[in-house]
Tab-separated table of C-alpha atoms in Angstrom:
chain	number	residue	atom	x	y	z
A	14	UNK	CA	93.331	120.826	97.633
A	15	UNK	CA	96.906	119.806	97.320
A	16	UNK	CA	97.867	116.518	95.799
A	17	UNK	CA	98.102	113.393	97.855
A	18	UNK	CA	99.854	110.124	97.335
A	19	UNK	CA	102.393	109.293	94.705
A	20	UNK	CA	102.752	108.951	90.970
A	21	UNK	CA	104.225	105.479	90.759
A	22	UNK	CA	102.831	102.423	92.445
A	23	UNK	CA	103.236	98.707	92.119
A	24	UNK	CA	100.862	95.938	93.085
A	25	UNK	CA	103.038	92.852	93.186
A	26	UNK	CA	100.140	90.498	93.699
A	27	UNK	CA	97.691	89.757	90.957
A	28	UNK	CA	95.671	86.720	89.979
A	29	UNK	CA	92.343	86.343	88.231
A	30	UNK	CA	90.834	82.856	88.585
A	31	UNK	CA	89.465	81.260	85.438
A	32	UNK	CA	86.195	80.437	87.107
A	33	UNK	CA	84.358	82.242	89.792
A	34	UNK	CA	82.613	80.366	92.557
A	35	UNK	CA	79.839	82.890	92.922
A	36	UNK	CA	76.915	83.813	90.776
A	37	UNK	CA	76.324	87.073	92.628
A	38	UNK	CA	78.136	89.685	90.527
A	39	UNK	CA	79.179	91.550	93.668
A	40	UNK	CA	81.092	88.480	94.743
A	41	UNK	CA	82.386	87.292	91.406
A	42	UNK	CA	86.108	86.731	91.591
A	43	UNK	CA	87.911	89.806	90.547
A	44	UNK	CA	90.936	91.845	91.290
A	45	UNK	CA	90.426	95.515	91.705
A	46	UNK	CA	92.779	98.467	91.992
A	47	UNK	CA	91.139	101.379	93.770
A	48	UNK	CA	92.453	104.714	92.587
A	49	UNK	CA	91.577	108.053	94.132
A	50	UNK	CA	92.340	111.342	92.429
A	51	UNK	CA	91.869	114.126	94.951
A	52	UNK	CA	93.461	116.652	92.613
A	53	UNK	CA	91.894	119.300	90.382
A	54	UNK	CA	93.153	117.838	87.113
A	55	UNK	CA	92.516	114.579	85.339
A	56	UNK	CA	95.023	111.833	86.107
A	57	UNK	CA	96.340	109.874	83.135
A	58	UNK	CA	97.568	106.457	84.179
A	59	UNK	CA	99.740	103.988	82.370
A	60	UNK	CA	99.522	100.448	83.706
A	61	UNK	CA	102.127	97.836	82.854
A	62	UNK	CA	101.414	94.209	83.672
A	63	UNK	CA	104.290	91.863	84.477
A	64	UNK	CA	104.337	88.083	84.258
A	65	UNK	CA	106.504	85.238	85.460
A	66	UNK	CA	107.714	84.010	82.127
A	67	UNK	CA	107.168	86.563	79.407
A	68	UNK	CA	107.689	90.211	78.600
A	69	UNK	CA	105.435	92.776	80.284
A	70	UNK	CA	102.291	93.935	78.520
A	71	UNK	CA	101.139	97.510	78.293
A	72	UNK	CA	100.583	100.266	78.658
A	73	UNK	CA	96.954	100.026	79.589
A	74	UNK	CA	95.711	103.598	79.533
A	75	UNK	CA	93.247	104.742	82.145
A	76	UNK	CA	92.052	108.185	83.185
A	77	UNK	CA	90.624	109.289	86.500
A	78	UNK	CA	88.883	112.673	86.446
A	79	UNK	CA	89.565	115.322	89.049
A	80	UNK	CA	87.917	114.580	92.406
A	81	UNK	CA	86.851	111.122	91.355
A	82	UNK	CA	87.600	107.550	92.304
A	83	UNK	CA	88.038	104.619	89.988
A	84	UNK	CA	87.651	101.059	91.175
A	85	UNK	CA	89.359	99.386	88.273
A	86	UNK	CA	88.722	95.708	87.715
A	87	UNK	CA	91.659	94.035	86.042
A	88	UNK	CA	89.022	91.757	84.536
A	89	UNK	CA	87.824	94.687	82.499
A	90	UNK	CA	91.141	95.626	80.915
A	91	UNK	CA	90.985	94.762	77.221
A	92	UNK	CA	93.656	96.786	75.427
A	93	UNK	CA	96.316	96.045	74.411
A	94	UNK	CA	95.096	92.587	75.517
A	95	UNK	CA	93.015	91.013	78.293
A	96	UNK	CA	94.816	89.903	81.437
A	97	UNK	CA	95.158	86.135	81.214
A	98	UNK	CA	93.227	84.105	83.776
A	99	UNK	CA	94.827	81.637	86.164
A	100	UNK	CA	98.119	83.446	85.708
A	101	UNK	CA	100.085	85.241	88.394
A	102	UNK	CA	100.868	88.826	87.470
A	103	UNK	CA	102.042	92.099	88.937
A	104	UNK	CA	101.116	95.596	87.881
A	105	UNK	CA	102.915	98.924	87.809
A	106	UNK	CA	100.946	102.169	87.831
A	107	UNK	CA	102.418	105.424	86.588
A	108	UNK	CA	100.447	108.652	86.699
A	109	UNK	CA	101.045	112.219	85.627
A	110	UNK	CA	99.468	113.466	88.838
A	111	UNK	CA	99.772	112.082	92.315
A	112	UNK	CA	97.010	109.858	93.428
A	113	UNK	CA	96.247	107.172	95.942
A	114	UNK	CA	95.930	103.530	95.477
A	115	UNK	CA	94.843	100.640	97.558
A	116	UNK	CA	93.851	97.308	96.350
A	117	UNK	CA	90.865	95.161	96.837
A	118	UNK	CA	90.094	91.667	95.977
A	119	UNK	CA	87.546	88.991	96.396
A	120	UNK	CA	88.647	85.549	95.550
A	121	UNK	CA	86.225	82.907	94.578
A	122	UNK	CA	85.609	80.838	97.683
A	123	UNK	CA	84.026	77.407	97.714
A	124	UNK	CA	80.276	77.376	97.804
B	2	UNK	CA	103.066	110.860	124.774
B	3	UNK	CA	104.073	112.374	121.499
B	4	UNK	CA	101.828	112.223	118.511
B	5	UNK	CA	101.894	109.325	116.135
B	6	UNK	CA	100.744	108.899	112.619
B	7	UNK	CA	99.646	111.569	110.211
B	8	UNK	CA	96.925	114.145	109.717
B	9	UNK	CA	95.788	113.244	106.225
B	10	UNK	CA	94.859	109.803	105.072
B	11	UNK	CA	93.006	108.300	102.157
B	12	UNK	CA	91.232	104.991	101.882
B	13	UNK	CA	90.862	104.440	98.177
B	14	UNK	CA	88.691	101.377	98.564
B	15	UNK	CA	85.149	101.591	99.776
B	16	UNK	CA	82.015	99.638	99.065
B	17	UNK	CA	78.943	98.926	101.160
B	18	UNK	CA	76.782	96.113	99.781
B	19	UNK	CA	73.047	96.737	99.601
B	20	UNK	CA	72.278	93.515	101.365
B	21	UNK	CA	74.190	91.679	103.965
B	22	UNK	CA	74.436	87.921	103.885
B	23	UNK	CA	74.611	87.558	107.642
B	24	UNK	CA	72.109	88.028	110.392
B	25	UNK	CA	74.791	88.093	113.083
B	26	UNK	CA	75.418	91.812	113.686
B	27	UNK	CA	79.105	91.170	114.193
B	28	UNK	CA	79.299	89.842	110.662
B	29	UNK	CA	76.904	92.196	108.924
B	30	UNK	CA	78.555	93.663	105.878
B	31	UNK	CA	80.176	96.899	106.760
B	32	UNK	CA	83.167	98.979	106.022
B	33	UNK	CA	85.007	100.344	108.980
B	34	UNK	CA	87.783	102.881	109.385
B	35	UNK	CA	89.706	102.339	112.594
B	36	UNK	CA	91.111	105.541	114.019
B	37	UNK	CA	93.430	105.756	116.990
B	38	UNK	CA	94.139	109.019	118.763
B	39	UNK	CA	97.122	108.494	121.070
B	40	UNK	CA	97.400	112.227	121.722
B	41	UNK	CA	96.298	114.294	124.688
B	42	UNK	CA	93.799	116.445	122.782
B	43	UNK	CA	90.621	115.636	120.936
B	44	UNK	CA	91.049	114.974	117.225
B	45	UNK	CA	88.556	116.670	114.907
B	46	UNK	CA	88.257	114.807	111.616
B	47	UNK	CA	86.770	115.895	108.367
B	48	UNK	CA	85.930	113.038	106.021
B	49	UNK	CA	85.286	113.609	102.330
B	50	UNK	CA	83.792	110.804	100.272
B	51	UNK	CA	84.629	110.511	96.574
B	52	UNK	CA	82.666	108.724	93.881
B	53	UNK	CA	83.209	107.563	90.321
B	54	UNK	CA	80.746	109.821	88.608
B	55	UNK	CA	79.718	112.717	90.793
B	56	UNK	CA	81.154	115.408	93.011
B	57	UNK	CA	82.544	114.435	96.412
B	58	UNK	CA	80.305	114.612	99.459
B	59	UNK	CA	81.320	116.053	102.807
B	60	UNK	CA	82.659	116.927	105.123
B	61	UNK	CA	81.469	114.314	107.535
B	62	UNK	CA	82.583	115.546	110.937
B	63	UNK	CA	83.864	113.091	113.489
B	64	UNK	CA	85.720	113.545	116.757
B	65	UNK	CA	88.001	111.123	118.530
B	66	UNK	CA	88.758	112.029	122.153
B	67	UNK	CA	92.280	111.967	123.547
B	68	UNK	CA	93.576	108.432	124.193
B	69	UNK	CA	90.603	106.826	122.524
B	70	UNK	CA	89.933	104.706	119.456
B	71	UNK	CA	87.037	105.001	117.079
B	72	UNK	CA	85.982	102.147	114.839
B	73	UNK	CA	83.875	104.149	112.456
B	74	UNK	CA	81.362	102.282	110.320
B	75	UNK	CA	80.739	104.064	107.064
B	76	UNK	CA	77.264	102.549	107.330
B	77	UNK	CA	76.620	104.856	110.257
B	78	UNK	CA	77.508	108.128	108.552
B	79	UNK	CA	74.311	110.116	108.061
B	80	UNK	CA	75.259	113.775	107.574
B	81	UNK	CA	75.441	115.461	105.173
B	82	UNK	CA	74.004	112.271	103.608
B	83	UNK	CA	74.267	108.481	103.966
B	84	UNK	CA	76.900	106.692	101.914
B	85	UNK	CA	75.068	105.061	99.021
B	86	UNK	CA	75.021	101.265	98.946
B	87	UNK	CA	76.354	99.191	96.067
B	88	UNK	CA	78.484	102.130	95.019
B	89	UNK	CA	82.275	102.233	94.895
B	90	UNK	CA	83.677	105.137	96.878
B	91	UNK	CA	86.906	106.433	98.342
B	92	UNK	CA	87.385	108.483	101.471
B	93	UNK	CA	89.817	111.179	102.527
B	94	UNK	CA	90.457	111.849	106.218
B	95	UNK	CA	91.839	115.134	107.469
B	96	UNK	CA	92.543	115.704	111.145
B	97	UNK	CA	93.775	118.613	113.220
B	98	UNK	CA	95.973	116.251	115.216
B	99	UNK	CA	97.983	113.313	114.025
B	100	UNK	CA	96.386	109.979	114.436
B	101	UNK	CA	96.562	106.481	113.084
B	102	UNK	CA	94.313	104.758	110.725
B	103	UNK	CA	93.913	101.283	109.456
B	104	UNK	CA	90.926	99.892	107.809
B	105	UNK	CA	88.817	96.905	108.395
B	106	UNK	CA	86.115	95.302	106.510
B	107	UNK	CA	83.897	92.305	106.412
B	108	UNK	CA	82.128	91.688	103.216
B	109	UNK	CA	78.969	89.760	103.052
B	110	UNK	CA	79.899	86.240	102.008
B	111	UNK	CA	77.477	83.704	100.601
B	112	UNK	CA	75.584	81.666	103.137
C	1	UNK	CA	122.743	92.149	110.988
C	2	UNK	CA	121.549	95.676	111.329
C	3	UNK	CA	118.201	96.511	112.783
C	4	UNK	CA	115.104	96.686	110.660
C	5	UNK	CA	111.763	98.304	111.157
C	6	UNK	CA	110.766	100.752	113.810
C	7	UNK	CA	110.320	101.020	117.547
C	8	UNK	CA	106.779	102.366	117.723
C	9	UNK	CA	103.824	100.875	115.946
C	10	UNK	CA	100.094	101.152	116.166
C	11	UNK	CA	97.433	98.702	115.086
C	12	UNK	CA	94.278	100.766	114.945
C	13	UNK	CA	92.034	97.808	114.316
C	14	UNK	CA	91.312	95.276	116.994
C	15	UNK	CA	88.332	93.126	117.844
C	16	UNK	CA	88.017	89.742	119.512
C	17	UNK	CA	84.603	88.147	119.043
C	18	UNK	CA	82.995	86.641	122.127
C	19	UNK	CA	82.342	83.387	120.360
C	20	UNK	CA	84.263	81.670	117.678
C	21	UNK	CA	82.505	79.941	114.824
C	22	UNK	CA	85.144	77.254	114.441
C	23	UNK	CA	86.143	74.318	116.545
C	24	UNK	CA	89.452	73.884	114.733
C	25	UNK	CA	91.979	75.731	116.952
C	26	UNK	CA	93.850	76.928	113.874
C	27	UNK	CA	90.736	78.738	112.779
C	28	UNK	CA	89.434	79.932	116.113
C	29	UNK	CA	88.722	83.630	115.998
C	30	UNK	CA	91.717	85.530	117.132
C	31	UNK	CA	93.651	88.647	116.539
C	32	UNK	CA	97.361	88.271	116.209
C	33	UNK	CA	100.226	90.724	116.042
C	34	UNK	CA	103.235	89.224	114.298
C	35	UNK	CA	106.498	90.626	115.588
C	36	UNK	CA	109.893	89.888	114.101
C	37	UNK	CA	113.097	90.730	115.904
C	38	UNK	CA	115.974	90.424	113.436
C	39	UNK	CA	118.381	92.046	115.895
C	40	UNK	CA	121.018	90.511	118.126
C	41	UNK	CA	119.453	91.641	121.403
C	42	UNK	CA	116.159	90.840	123.092
C	43	UNK	CA	113.357	93.272	122.308
C	44	UNK	CA	111.286	94.451	125.266
C	45	UNK	CA	107.855	95.583	124.151
C	46	UNK	CA	105.269	97.615	125.963
C	47	UNK	CA	101.786	97.305	124.532
C	48	UNK	CA	99.046	99.798	125.379
C	49	UNK	CA	95.473	98.975	124.463
C	50	UNK	CA	93.034	101.792	123.658
C	51	UNK	CA	89.260	101.713	123.784
C	52	UNK	CA	86.368	103.815	122.572
C	53	UNK	CA	85.018	104.886	125.906
C	54	UNK	CA	87.520	104.354	128.678
C	55	UNK	CA	91.137	104.971	129.563
C	56	UNK	CA	93.811	102.859	127.899
C	57	UNK	CA	95.044	99.724	129.616
C	58	UNK	CA	98.663	98.684	129.904
C	59	UNK	CA	101.411	98.238	129.599
C	60	UNK	CA	101.339	94.632	128.570
C	61	UNK	CA	104.966	93.520	128.689
C	62	UNK	CA	106.254	91.156	126.042
C	63	UNK	CA	109.752	90.113	125.064
C	64	UNK	CA	110.976	88.818	121.742
C	65	UNK	CA	114.408	87.194	121.849
C	66	UNK	CA	117.102	88.028	119.320
C	67	UNK	CA	116.507	86.425	115.917
C	68	UNK	CA	113.055	85.217	116.864
C	69	UNK	CA	109.478	85.872	115.835
C	70	UNK	CA	106.493	86.147	118.095
C	71	UNK	CA	102.971	85.667	116.802
C	72	UNK	CA	101.169	87.241	119.702
C	73	UNK	CA	97.496	86.468	120.151
C	74	UNK	CA	95.687	89.299	121.857
C	75	UNK	CA	93.470	86.536	123.242
C	76	UNK	CA	96.400	85.384	125.325
C	77	UNK	CA	97.186	88.695	127.019
C	78	UNK	CA	96.233	88.417	130.683
C	79	UNK	CA	98.115	91.128	132.593
C	80	UNK	CA	97.246	93.747	133.660
C	81	UNK	CA	93.881	92.433	132.434
C	82	UNK	CA	92.443	90.347	129.572
C	83	UNK	CA	91.353	92.186	126.441
C	84	UNK	CA	87.563	92.390	126.582
C	85	UNK	CA	85.654	90.446	123.933
C	86	UNK	CA	83.187	92.028	121.532
C	87	UNK	CA	84.883	95.363	122.093
C	88	UNK	CA	86.673	97.458	119.480
C	89	UNK	CA	90.206	98.325	120.525
C	90	UNK	CA	93.464	99.657	119.157
C	91	UNK	CA	96.965	98.820	120.284
C	92	UNK	CA	100.219	100.733	120.465
C	93	UNK	CA	103.524	98.880	120.488
C	94	UNK	CA	106.707	100.447	121.839
C	95	UNK	CA	109.995	98.588	121.742
C	96	UNK	CA	113.506	99.312	122.930
C	97	UNK	CA	114.901	97.836	119.713
C	98	UNK	CA	113.586	98.173	116.217
C	99	UNK	CA	111.495	95.337	114.955
C	100	UNK	CA	108.908	94.579	112.381
C	101	UNK	CA	105.259	94.120	112.770
C	102	UNK	CA	102.461	93.017	110.592
C	103	UNK	CA	99.129	91.877	111.712
C	104	UNK	CA	97.095	88.836	111.075
C	105	UNK	CA	93.620	87.948	111.840
C	106	UNK	CA	91.011	85.335	111.272
C	107	UNK	CA	87.536	86.321	112.078
C	108	UNK	CA	84.915	83.825	112.949
C	109	UNK	CA	82.954	83.137	109.796
C	110	UNK	CA	79.561	81.523	109.675
C	111	UNK	CA	79.529	77.756	109.709
D	19	UNK	CA	113.153	102.169	83.796
D	20	UNK	CA	114.545	103.148	87.138
D	21	UNK	CA	114.368	100.839	90.085
D	22	UNK	CA	111.404	100.769	92.375
D	23	UNK	CA	110.920	99.544	95.893
D	24	UNK	CA	113.552	98.458	98.316
D	25	UNK	CA	116.183	95.798	98.826
D	26	UNK	CA	115.234	94.552	102.260
D	27	UNK	CA	111.803	93.488	103.308
D	28	UNK	CA	110.295	91.522	106.140
D	29	UNK	CA	107.036	89.628	106.294
D	30	UNK	CA	106.414	89.159	109.985
D	31	UNK	CA	103.434	86.918	109.466
D	32	UNK	CA	103.794	83.404	108.174
D	33	UNK	CA	101.934	80.193	108.756
D	34	UNK	CA	101.366	77.149	106.580
D	35	UNK	CA	98.585	74.882	107.844
D	36	UNK	CA	99.326	71.170	107.940
D	37	UNK	CA	96.158	70.350	106.089
D	38	UNK	CA	94.331	72.295	103.489
D	39	UNK	CA	90.567	72.412	103.457
D	40	UNK	CA	90.303	72.669	99.698
D	41	UNK	CA	90.910	70.254	96.907
D	42	UNK	CA	90.972	72.980	94.270
D	43	UNK	CA	94.683	73.718	93.801
D	44	UNK	CA	93.914	77.412	93.343
D	45	UNK	CA	92.490	77.475	96.824
D	46	UNK	CA	94.870	75.123	98.580
D	47	UNK	CA	96.235	76.714	101.713
D	48	UNK	CA	99.434	78.472	100.954
D	49	UNK	CA	101.415	81.504	101.810
D	50	UNK	CA	102.787	83.450	98.932
D	51	UNK	CA	105.235	86.318	98.644
D	52	UNK	CA	104.701	88.291	95.466
D	53	UNK	CA	107.889	89.826	94.146
D	54	UNK	CA	108.092	92.221	91.228
D	55	UNK	CA	111.375	93.079	89.561
D	56	UNK	CA	110.800	96.091	87.319
D	57	UNK	CA	114.542	96.525	86.771
D	58	UNK	CA	116.727	95.562	83.842
D	59	UNK	CA	118.890	93.093	85.737
D	60	UNK	CA	118.145	89.832	87.494
D	61	UNK	CA	117.386	90.154	91.197
D	62	UNK	CA	119.105	87.663	93.488
D	63	UNK	CA	117.192	87.218	96.714
D	64	UNK	CA	118.246	85.684	99.987
D	65	UNK	CA	115.356	84.695	102.224
D	66	UNK	CA	115.860	83.986	105.918
D	67	UNK	CA	113.058	82.343	107.857
D	68	UNK	CA	112.647	83.087	111.565
D	69	UNK	CA	110.872	81.008	114.176
D	70	UNK	CA	109.588	81.434	117.709
D	71	UNK	CA	111.885	79.007	119.420
D	72	UNK	CA	114.874	78.126	117.279
D	73	UNK	CA	117.571	79.702	115.179
D	74	UNK	CA	116.626	81.135	111.790
D	75	UNK	CA	116.974	78.977	108.687
D	76	UNK	CA	118.410	80.116	105.410
D	77	UNK	CA	119.326	81.531	103.142
D	78	UNK	CA	116.803	80.323	100.636
D	79	UNK	CA	118.100	81.553	97.291
D	80	UNK	CA	115.664	82.814	94.694
D	81	UNK	CA	116.125	84.764	91.491
D	82	UNK	CA	113.677	87.013	89.712
D	83	UNK	CA	114.635	87.886	86.128
D	84	UNK	CA	114.495	91.449	84.828
D	85	UNK	CA	110.935	92.626	84.120
D	86	UNK	CA	109.378	89.559	85.699
D	87	UNK	CA	107.217	88.753	88.671
D	88	UNK	CA	107.555	85.804	90.988
D	89	UNK	CA	104.686	84.611	93.130
D	90	UNK	CA	106.687	82.509	95.509
D	91	UNK	CA	104.866	79.911	97.565
D	92	UNK	CA	106.584	79.269	100.842
D	93	UNK	CA	105.185	75.753	100.467
D	94	UNK	CA	107.577	75.243	97.589
D	95	UNK	CA	110.787	76.196	99.383
D	96	UNK	CA	112.853	73.061	99.844
D	97	UNK	CA	116.456	74.120	100.434
D	98	UNK	CA	118.083	74.290	102.900
D	99	UNK	CA	114.915	72.704	104.346
D	100	UNK	CA	111.133	72.855	103.896
D	101	UNK	CA	109.215	75.380	105.965
D	102	UNK	CA	107.570	73.429	108.785
D	103	UNK	CA	103.782	73.260	108.759
D	104	UNK	CA	101.585	74.453	111.608
D	105	UNK	CA	104.437	76.654	112.783
D	106	UNK	CA	104.419	80.438	113.005
D	107	UNK	CA	107.316	81.986	111.121
D	108	UNK	CA	108.539	85.295	109.757
D	109	UNK	CA	110.663	85.889	106.699
D	110	UNK	CA	113.294	88.430	105.753
D	111	UNK	CA	114.026	89.180	102.100
D	112	UNK	CA	117.294	90.707	100.969
D	113	UNK	CA	117.926	91.522	97.333
D	114	UNK	CA	120.834	92.883	95.351
D	115	UNK	CA	118.451	95.066	93.344
D	116	UNK	CA	115.424	96.956	94.501
D	117	UNK	CA	112.133	95.282	93.983
D	118	UNK	CA	108.616	95.306	95.264
D	119	UNK	CA	106.903	92.920	97.503
D	120	UNK	CA	103.418	92.409	98.701
D	121	UNK	CA	102.074	89.342	100.216
D	122	UNK	CA	99.180	87.135	99.532
D	123	UNK	CA	97.627	84.344	101.350
D	124	UNK	CA	94.709	82.033	101.314
D	125	UNK	CA	94.027	80.158	104.440
D	126	UNK	CA	92.229	76.923	104.466
D	127	UNK	CA	88.655	77.696	105.435
D	128	UNK	CA	86.168	75.140	106.704
D	129	UNK	CA	84.274	73.260	104.041
């Protein structure tokens, strides 16, 4: 299968609330980037996170195996440092192979 | 009418909850791919579903007649196998005629 | 100002519930197509609505004056016939001048 | 880093409710445009706001420093005049450097 998508992608919107309104883990507030690698080689991604008032942080290194999807929760990123909560951010994805990305989010809604 | 759209499309995000929070069928948790065929010939689609930790499944074969829309619920896909619940997935659509796709979803929200 | 956008646009997803869950008009279930005409001439739009199991209906004729936006509720379309409720549909927009379109929707959520 | 994105962008959908349904500031009704400047120079943006029945208003002038994101709440725009509430609008962004934009919104939902 030929490659699909692109190797550079930005998600301008990002925000992880400090507190979630749900106890159900499936509905816990999170921000997710959904990455699909339809190619035959592992995709190595470098994610840079941008903020309003300080220098960007990164790269966060992520791999997506051939013919696999990764639903990456920004909540789970730990290195070089966790994404701060209650802080607007943007993210830039750069990959060595083309891939697809859409984003997904569930915000904590009032109970 | 000339064709519109493209013949290959990926939806990186996919997730069907195991349990829906609603009893109203219109609000039952589902993931839907909306496909529009504005052409004058039937569109034959092959859908491949990708997962995080196993080989892709497919093709799921779907047809959309000329000048018709299909709002396809991933819940309803049965062959070669149902889409597992509570499992992140991505989907790749390949069609023999160009078509349009947008996606739609309602997630189960807390009662 | 030069033109922006495109002259042909499809919204594959469409669905107007039969009953709304809200009494607040701002939250009544509706499907809206947001159209921006940044040009210096009136845009004449022809909208065709596609269904799963019958021939398309249209054209619905809509105009957007120069330098104006139209937030068009599909609920409000009456001629040649109202959009049926509880029925999946898709819509195709064709304009004589380029314009922009994004879509907007609020679905009835449980009270 | 090379530039990313484009210098002209429209958000056809816009609507700020008169009253928010939430007291939590994180969930207060707002419309936000998320702007990412991955470049090495400050981006100067001119925002024009379009309405259904009167001339556009603007420009609203906004800057996004190099390597920064701005999550701009339309609620916060004050000059040349606040965005009216309960009024459909569209917005056009023009920048002297390429940038990225996605939009974000939380609508007031019933308590």
